[in-house]
GROMACS .gro file of C-alpha atoms in nm:
model
  380
    1MET     CA    1   6.256  20.021  16.167
    2THR     CA    2   6.319  20.067  16.511
    3PRO     CA    3   5.964  19.992  16.653
    4VAL     CA    4   5.815  20.249  16.901
    5SER     CA    5   5.613  20.215  17.218
    6SER     CA    6   5.255  20.264  17.128
    7HIS     CA    7   5.189  20.484  17.475
    8SER     CA    8   5.403  20.732  17.307
    9PRO     CA    9   5.246  20.851  16.990
   10HIS     CA   10   4.943  21.115  16.956
   11GLY     CA   11   4.970  21.268  17.287
   12GLN     CA   12   4.927  21.009  17.493
   13SER     CA   13   5.158  20.951  17.767
   14PRO     CA   14   5.485  20.754  17.787
   15LEU     CA   15   5.490  20.446  17.917
   16ARG     CA   16   5.626  20.417  18.299
   17THR     CA   17   5.832  20.116  18.398
   18VAL     CA   18   6.036  20.025  18.696
   19GLN     CA   19   6.270  19.784  18.649
   20VAL     CA   20   6.401  19.588  18.990
   21LEU     CA   21   6.721  19.417  18.983
   22GLY     CA   22   6.918  19.266  19.321
   23GLY     CA   23   7.239  19.387  19.193
   24GLY     CA   24   7.434  19.093  19.259
   25ASN     CA   25   7.457  18.921  18.912
   26ALA     CA   26   7.680  19.086  18.610
   27GLY     CA   27   7.470  18.903  18.334
   28SER     CA   28   7.139  19.075  18.450
   29SER     CA   29   7.255  19.400  18.578
   30VAL     CA   30   7.445  19.449  18.158
   31HIS     CA   31   7.094  19.315  18.049
   32VAL     CA   32   6.876  19.551  18.281
   33ARG     CA   33   7.141  19.860  18.126
   34SER     CA   34   7.083  19.757  17.762
   35LEU     CA   35   6.696  19.695  17.808
   36ALA     CA   36   6.700  20.067  17.970
   37ALA     CA   37   6.923  20.244  17.729
   38GLY     CA   38   6.683  20.093  17.439
   39LEU     CA   39   6.366  20.191  17.625
   40VAL     CA   40   6.472  20.523  17.690
   41ALA     CA   41   6.574  20.573  17.317
   42ARG     CA   42   6.165  20.444  17.223
   43GLY     CA   43   6.030  20.704  17.408
   44VAL     CA   44   5.971  20.490  17.758
   45ARG     CA   45   5.990  20.625  18.096
   46VAL     CA   46   6.242  20.415  18.275
   47THR     CA   47   6.310  20.364  18.653
   48VAL     CA   48   6.606  20.069  18.786
   49CYS     CA   49   6.529  20.017  19.161
   50ALA     CA   50   6.876  19.900  19.262
   51PRO     CA   51   7.176  19.946  19.508
   52ASP     CA   52   7.390  20.236  19.518
   53GLU     CA   53   7.688  20.032  19.367
   54ALA     CA   54   7.470  19.854  19.083
   55ASP     CA   55   7.456  20.227  18.937
   56HIS     CA   56   7.801  20.272  19.035
   57LEU     CA   57   7.927  20.007  18.840
   58TYR     CA   58   7.644  19.971  18.514
   59GLY     CA   59   7.561  20.285  18.460
   60PHE     CA   60   7.152  20.328  18.447
   61THR     CA   61   7.158  20.698  18.500
   62GLY     CA   62   7.402  20.729  18.245
   63VAL     CA   63   7.185  20.587  17.959
   64GLY     CA   64   6.905  20.811  18.060
   65ALA     CA   65   6.722  20.627  18.326
   66GLU     CA   66   6.615  20.734  18.671
   67HIS     CA   67   6.770  20.517  18.967
   68VAL     CA   68   6.636  20.482  19.283
   69HIS     CA   69   6.825  20.299  19.576
   70VAL     CA   70   6.649  20.005  19.691
   71PRO     CA   71   6.865  19.775  19.904
   72ARG     CA   72   6.907  19.384  19.780
   73SER     CA   73   6.666  19.321  20.072
   74SER     CA   74   6.292  19.188  20.153
   75ASP     CA   75   6.276  19.364  20.460
   76PRO     CA   76   5.988  19.572  20.487
   77GLY     CA   77   6.135  19.895  20.470
   78SER     CA   78   6.299  19.793  20.113
   79VAL     CA   79   5.991  19.623  20.004
   80ALA     CA   80   5.781  19.963  20.129
   81ALA     CA   81   6.048  20.169  19.918
   82LEU     CA   82   6.025  19.982  19.599
   83ARG     CA   83   5.591  19.975  19.625
   84ALA     CA   84   5.633  20.350  19.656
   85VAL     CA   85   5.847  20.380  19.361
   86CYS     CA   86   5.576  20.144  19.179
   87ALA     CA   87   5.269  20.363  19.293
   88ASP     CA   88   5.233  20.486  18.931
   89ALA     CA   89   5.419  20.258  18.706
   90ASP     CA   90   5.230  20.123  18.408
   91LEU     CA   91   5.434  19.788  18.397
   92VAL     CA   92   5.692  19.642  18.661
   93HIS     CA   93   5.974  19.445  18.522
   94ALA     CA   94   6.177  19.215  18.738
   95HIS     CA   95   6.472  19.035  18.721
   96GLY     CA   96   6.628  18.748  18.883
   97LEU     CA   97   6.430  18.573  19.207
   98HIS     CA   98   6.511  18.758  19.479
   99ALA     CA   99   6.445  19.080  19.293
  100SER     CA  100   6.104  18.944  19.175
  101PHE     CA  101   6.019  18.844  19.514
  102ARG     CA  102   6.021  19.166  19.633
  103ALA     CA  103   5.871  19.319  19.327
  104VAL     CA  104   5.566  19.070  19.411
  105LEU     CA  105   5.534  19.166  19.791
  106ALA     CA  106   5.547  19.548  19.624
  107LEU     CA  107   5.244  19.461  19.391
  108SER     CA  108   5.003  19.289  19.685
  109GLY     CA  109   4.697  19.407  19.577
  110ARG     CA  110   4.765  19.636  19.320
  111ARG     CA  111   4.669  19.513  18.956
  112THR     CA  112   4.990  19.659  18.778
  113PRO     CA  113   5.135  19.402  18.554
  114LEU     CA  114   5.435  19.230  18.639
  115VAL     CA  115   5.696  19.080  18.392
  116VAL     CA  116   5.956  18.863  18.548
  117THR     CA  117   6.309  18.716  18.330
  118TRP     CA  118   6.464  18.460  18.505
  119HIS     CA  119   6.835  18.486  18.372
  120ASP     CA  120   6.936  18.179  18.503
  121ARG     CA  121   6.857  17.949  18.809
  122ALA     CA  122   6.930  18.015  19.177
  123TYR     CA  123   7.130  17.764  19.349
  124ALA     CA  124   7.078  17.644  19.683
  125GLU     CA  125   7.075  17.304  19.901
  126GLY     CA  126   6.920  17.154  20.203
  127ALA     CA  127   6.652  17.327  20.346
  128ARG     CA  128   6.740  17.661  20.178
  129ALA     CA  129   6.642  17.434  19.849
  130HIS     CA  130   6.303  17.376  19.965
  131LEU     CA  131   6.298  17.805  20.008
  132VAL     CA  132   6.368  17.840  19.674
  133ARG     CA  133   6.107  17.620  19.515
  134LEU     CA  134   5.873  17.819  19.725
  135LEU     CA  135   6.024  18.128  19.616
  136GLU     CA  136   6.015  18.020  19.255
  137ARG     CA  137   5.649  17.890  19.260
  138ARG     CA  138   5.503  18.273  19.454
  139VAL     CA  139   5.655  18.433  19.199
  140ALA     CA  140   5.583  18.245  18.860
  141ARG     CA  141   5.250  18.241  18.993
  142ALA     CA  142   5.193  18.627  19.073
  143ALA     CA  143   5.339  18.729  18.759
  144SER     CA  144   5.164  18.816  18.441
  145VAL     CA  145   5.440  18.673  18.183
  146VAL     CA  146   5.756  18.486  18.279
  147LEU     CA  147   6.064  18.553  18.051
  148GLY     CA  148   6.330  18.249  18.053
  149THR     CA  149   6.647  18.299  17.886
  150THR     CA  150   6.691  17.962  17.795
  151SER     CA  151   6.423  17.718  17.695
  152ALA     CA  152   6.534  17.501  18.015
  153LEU     CA  153   6.441  17.794  18.207
  154VAL     CA  154   6.096  17.814  18.050
  155ASP     CA  155   5.996  17.488  18.079
  156ARG     CA  156   6.108  17.517  18.468
  157ALA     CA  157   5.849  17.840  18.510
  158ARG     CA  158   5.583  17.609  18.356
  159ARG     CA  159   5.623  17.364  18.584
  160THR     CA  160   5.650  17.548  18.850
  161GLY     CA  161   5.285  17.746  18.768
  162ALA     CA  162   5.349  18.045  18.572
  163ARG     CA  163   5.022  18.171  18.359
  164ASP     CA  164   5.229  18.276  18.061
  165ALA     CA  165   5.603  18.136  17.990
  166ARG     CA  166   5.797  18.284  17.707
  167LEU     CA  167   6.176  18.215  17.597
  168ALA     CA  168   6.342  18.558  17.557
  169ALA     CA  169   6.728  18.482  17.488
  170VAL     CA  170   6.906  18.816  17.574
  171SER     CA  171   7.162  18.979  17.400
  172LEU     CA  172   7.522  19.009  17.529
  173PRO     CA  173   7.598  19.356  17.479
  174GLY     CA  174   7.873  19.347  17.164
  175ALA     CA  175   7.837  18.985  17.101
  176ARG     CA  176   7.876  18.998  16.778
  177THR     CA  177   8.204  18.920  16.646
  178ALA     CA  178   8.513  19.140  16.712
  179PRO     CA  179   8.537  19.436  16.456
  180GLU     CA  180   8.847  19.408  16.239
  181GLY     CA  181   9.022  19.705  16.485
  182GLU     CA  182   8.916  19.524  16.804
  183GLN     CA  183   9.064  19.235  16.672
  184ASP     CA  184   9.415  19.371  16.636
  185GLU     CA  185   9.383  19.599  16.924
  186ALA     CA  186   9.337  19.202  17.086
  187GLU     CA  187   9.628  19.080  16.880
  188ARG     CA  188   9.822  19.331  17.012
  189LEU     CA  189   9.810  19.329  17.388
  190ARG     CA  190   9.839  18.919  17.335
  191PRO     CA  191  10.172  18.884  17.406
  192LYS     CA  192  10.165  19.125  17.684
  193VAL     CA  193   9.892  18.982  17.873
  194ARG     CA  194  10.057  18.620  17.840
  195ALA     CA  195  10.312  18.752  17.969
  196GLU     CA  196  10.167  18.884  18.263
  197LEU     CA  197  10.005  18.557  18.344
  198GLY     CA  198  10.297  18.321  18.323
  199ALA     CA  199  10.208  18.152  18.001
  200ILE     CA  200  10.504  18.253  17.779
  201GLY     CA  201  10.597  17.926  17.565
  202ARG     CA  202  10.282  17.717  17.717
  203PRO     CA  203   9.950  17.705  17.617
  204LEU     CA  204   9.740  17.879  17.842
  205LEU     CA  205   9.383  17.758  17.922
  206ILE     CA  206   9.128  18.027  18.066
  207ALA     CA  207   8.790  17.957  18.308
  208VAL     CA  208   8.620  18.281  18.424
  209GLY     CA  209   8.340  18.290  18.698
  210ALA     CA  210   8.296  18.316  19.074
  211LEU     CA  211   8.471  18.044  19.317
  212GLU     CA  212   8.192  17.868  19.381
  213ARG     CA  213   8.067  17.526  19.389
  214HIS     CA  214   7.843  17.478  19.123
  215ARG     CA  215   8.126  17.593  18.914
  216GLY     CA  216   8.299  17.235  18.886
  217TYR     CA  217   8.628  17.390  18.943
  218GLU     CA  218   8.741  17.086  19.171
  219VAL     CA  219   8.672  16.876  18.863
  220LEU     CA  220   8.908  17.098  18.682
  221LEU     CA  221   9.187  17.093  18.932
  222ASP     CA  222   9.094  16.680  18.899
  223ALA     CA  223   9.184  16.672  18.483
  224SER     CA  224   9.499  16.994  18.570
  225ARG     CA  225   9.664  16.669  18.714
  226THR     CA  226   9.685  16.508  18.393
  227TRP     CA  227   9.827  16.768  18.236
  228ARG     CA  228  10.138  16.799  18.414
  229ARG     CA  229  10.277  16.527  18.219
  230MET     CA  230  10.253  16.744  17.867
  231ASP     CA  231  10.536  16.930  17.762
  232PRO     CA  232  10.520  17.195  17.741
  233LEU     CA  233  10.298  17.239  18.048
  234PRO     CA  234   9.959  17.419  18.006
  235LEU     CA  235   9.851  17.684  18.244
  236VAL     CA  236   9.512  17.708  18.344
  237VAL     CA  237   9.389  18.068  18.470
  238ILE     CA  238   9.076  18.092  18.678
  239ALA     CA  239   8.933  18.475  18.680
  240GLY     CA  240   8.726  18.520  18.982
  241GLU     CA  241   8.660  18.513  19.345
  242GLY     CA  242   8.410  18.348  19.584
  243PRO     CA  243   8.414  18.126  19.902
  244LEU     CA  244   8.630  17.832  19.726
  245ARG     CA  245   8.941  18.041  19.708
  246ALA     CA  246   9.090  17.923  20.001
  247GLU     CA  247   9.006  17.528  19.948
  248LEU     CA  248   9.109  17.562  19.616
  249GLN     CA  249   9.442  17.745  19.641
  250SER     CA  250   9.566  17.511  19.929
  251ARG     CA  251   9.463  17.256  19.678
  252ILE     CA  252   9.676  17.408  19.386
  253GLU     CA  253   9.985  17.433  19.647
  254ASP     CA  254   9.947  17.081  19.840
  255GLU     CA  255   9.933  16.912  19.465
  256GLY     CA  256  10.169  17.119  19.255
  257LEU     CA  257   9.907  17.190  19.014
  258PRO     CA  258   9.928  17.434  18.712
  259VAL     CA  259   9.681  17.658  18.745
  260ARG     CA  260   9.666  18.010  18.874
  261LEU     CA  261   9.374  18.213  19.061
  262ILE     CA  262   9.385  18.512  18.958
  263GLY     CA  263   9.085  18.698  19.113
  264ARG     CA  264   8.778  18.925  18.992
  265ARG     CA  265   8.919  19.071  18.671
  266ASP     CA  266   8.735  19.376  18.456
  267ASP     CA  267   8.974  19.235  18.140
  268VAL     CA  268   8.776  18.913  18.066
  269ARG     CA  269   8.781  18.950  17.656
  270ASP     CA  270   9.174  19.104  17.708
  271LEU     CA  271   9.222  18.763  17.871
  272LEU     CA  272   9.014  18.532  17.643
  273ALA     CA  273   9.187  18.690  17.368
  274ALA     CA  274   9.527  18.616  17.454
  275ALA     CA  275   9.399  18.250  17.614
  276ASP     CA  276   9.443  17.912  17.350
  277LEU     CA  277   9.098  17.756  17.487
  278ALA     CA  278   8.840  17.826  17.711
  279LEU     CA  279   8.663  17.623  18.003
  280LEU     CA  280   8.314  17.603  18.172
  281THR     CA  281   8.319  17.327  18.375
  282SER     CA  282   7.956  17.448  18.524
  283ARG     CA  283   7.696  17.214  18.711
  284TRP     CA  284   7.465  17.439  18.547
  285GLU     CA  285   7.439  17.756  18.332
  286ALA     CA  286   7.215  17.926  18.182
  287ARG     CA  287   7.330  18.211  17.872
  288SER     CA  288   7.718  18.169  17.984
  289VAL     CA  289   7.851  18.510  17.972
  290LEU     CA  290   8.172  18.300  17.886
  291ALA     CA  291   8.080  18.093  17.639
  292GLN     CA  292   7.954  18.412  17.416
  293GLU     CA  293   8.249  18.618  17.518
  294ALA     CA  294   8.486  18.277  17.405
  295LEU     CA  295   8.309  18.231  17.092
  296ARG     CA  296   8.298  18.657  16.986
  297ALA     CA  297   8.669  18.572  17.076
  298ARG     CA  298   8.734  18.353  16.839
  299VAL     CA  299   8.830  18.104  17.096
  300PRO     CA  300   8.798  17.739  17.125
  301LEU     CA  301   8.552  17.650  17.397
  302VAL     CA  302   8.531  17.307  17.630
  303ALA     CA  303   8.208  17.326  17.807
  304THR     CA  304   7.984  17.109  18.030
  305GLU     CA  305   7.667  16.988  17.833
  306VAL     CA  306   7.400  17.147  18.049
  307GLY     CA  307   7.145  17.414  18.145
  308GLY     CA  308   7.106  17.616  17.805
  309VAL     CA  309   7.498  17.574  17.668
  310PRO     CA  310   7.378  17.336  17.411
  311GLU     CA  311   7.102  17.581  17.320
  312LEU     CA  312   7.350  17.854  17.281
  313VAL     CA  313   7.665  17.706  17.136
  314GLY     CA  314   7.557  17.445  16.863
  315ASP     CA  315   7.814  17.264  16.710
  316ALA     CA  316   8.072  17.518  16.815
  317ALA     CA  317   8.219  17.347  17.165
  318GLU     CA  318   8.350  17.049  17.227
  319LEU     CA  319   8.028  16.951  17.472
  320LEU     CA  320   8.117  16.696  17.797
  321PRO     CA  321   7.906  16.578  18.089
  322TYR     CA  322   7.953  16.783  18.393
  323GLY     CA  323   8.173  16.619  18.685
  324ASP     CA  324   8.369  16.387  18.421
  325ALA     CA  325   8.740  16.481  18.512
  326GLY     CA  326   8.882  16.238  18.239
  327ALA     CA  327   8.677  16.348  17.992
  328LEU     CA  328   8.788  16.716  18.033
  329ALA     CA  329   9.120  16.622  18.022
  330GLU     CA  330   9.115  16.435  17.710
  331ALA     CA  331   8.928  16.707  17.518
  332VAL     CA  332   9.203  16.942  17.629
  333VAL     CA  333   9.464  16.723  17.523
  334GLY     CA  334   9.270  16.658  17.192
  335LEU     CA  335   9.241  17.028  17.103
  336LEU     CA  336   9.584  17.128  17.204
  337GLY     CA  337   9.728  16.853  16.949
  338ASP     CA  338   9.490  16.916  16.697
  339PRO     CA  339   9.523  17.242  16.508
  340GLU     CA  340   9.242  17.167  16.211
  341ARG     CA  341   8.980  17.117  16.508
  342CYS     CA  342   9.059  17.421  16.687
  343GLU     CA  343   9.006  17.620  16.345
  344LEU     CA  344   8.704  17.443  16.241
  345LEU     CA  345   8.543  17.545  16.594
  346ARG     CA  346   8.664  17.901  16.544
  347GLU     CA  347   8.472  17.909  16.236
  348ARG     CA  348   8.144  17.783  16.386
  349GLY     CA  349   8.177  17.966  16.637
  350ALA     CA  350   8.145  18.285  16.437
  351ARG     CA  351   7.868  18.157  16.246
  352GLN     CA  352   7.717  18.077  16.592
  353VAL     CA  353   7.754  18.424  16.723
  354GLY     CA  354   7.541  18.564  16.426
  355THR     CA  355   7.240  18.387  16.533
  356TRP     CA  356   7.194  18.513  16.859
  357PRO     CA  357   6.976  18.824  16.918
  358THR     CA  358   7.098  19.164  16.908
  359GLU     CA  359   7.035  19.420  17.129
  360ASP     CA  360   6.784  19.605  16.950
  361GLU     CA  361   6.609  19.273  16.879
  362THR     CA  362   6.571  19.185  17.258
  363VAL     CA  363   6.446  19.525  17.328
  364ALA     CA  364   6.185  19.521  17.027
  365GLN     CA  365   6.062  19.167  17.177
  366VAL     CA  366   6.061  19.267  17.532
  367LEU     CA  367   5.841  19.603  17.425
  368ASN     CA  368   5.594  19.394  17.255
  369VAL     CA  369   5.524  19.215  17.562
  370TYR     CA  370   5.489  19.570  17.784
  371ASP     CA  371   5.235  19.684  17.517
  372GLU     CA  372   5.046  19.354  17.512
  373LEU     CA  373   5.008  19.378  17.862
  374THR     CA  374   4.923  19.721  17.877
  375GLN     CA  375   4.749  19.838  17.586
  376PRO     CA  376   4.365  19.886  17.659
  377ARG     CA  377   4.182  19.603  17.464
  378PRO     CA  378   3.877  19.641  17.255
  379LEU     CA  379   3.537  19.534  17.371
  380ILE     CA  380   3.399  19.248  17.185
   0.00000   0.00000   0.00000
């Protein structure tokens, strides 16, 4: 039975929530759209505060939510705009560190419950790292409840001073095993995608993510030197854009590495379905979208054993230490030469996907938290 907010029955006014989103993270944006759709279906009024471009990309209004443009900034004007939107909210739910900090500022002096979801860690070095720690502490201590998408994030919130921190694994919409029709379509497109990428008659290795330092792409390029001796020569394709593009491209060209940078793509599922292996080389991950999509597509995954990755994939991937190019090269060579091991990982992956929460379960858990924070408590 689908739970409905307890504010809706018996003539009570529906619960009104404000979802605050920075607009810079695809995973949290997809989650907010899914959450908004589920809450609206259960009779909850939802307002999403995010930049206009986020609504254009993710369609919050298309699932029945109201959208209010709030810039991705903590300047007084943006905070004032957010404060006005939250004036009659029963509860505010912020996603990500910077959106959460804006929500804390906007709710200053008010008793409105604040729920915060930490989808991932904020990356920073040097003086900025100190600022991030200060923001985390301010947000964790101000929030009524901090929801962490992995156990590591829940532990981090508790260490930072959260009064109430809970595990709330976020579903990836469509993350159950692909339906048979979808699998057939992916198989039909496979030769076309491989031809486009230049992977005819050779293994295709796919990595996806912004071209940023913490993604570990330098290590991936180091490992790819080993694969130059293989016949046929594997091709590494990295889908993503970011500040390291020029640096990575220069290395690829100077060293003659079998690697292609193809920029940001909106057909990641097609790319993965065409791949022989998926590669995740990051220094830190929470609930990696790439890992989820790879297991869903039954593509063997090689990933760093960091953050929430082991918790997410279980025994359905080859896990290795971050920064070890030799271990990465060895794992890839081993899998490419071991079809039985690859098939075992595919089977384990399909089972692991079945253990992840559905969208319905994710919405139900969040709604239970909302009701807990907004329902009148009986006098004892």
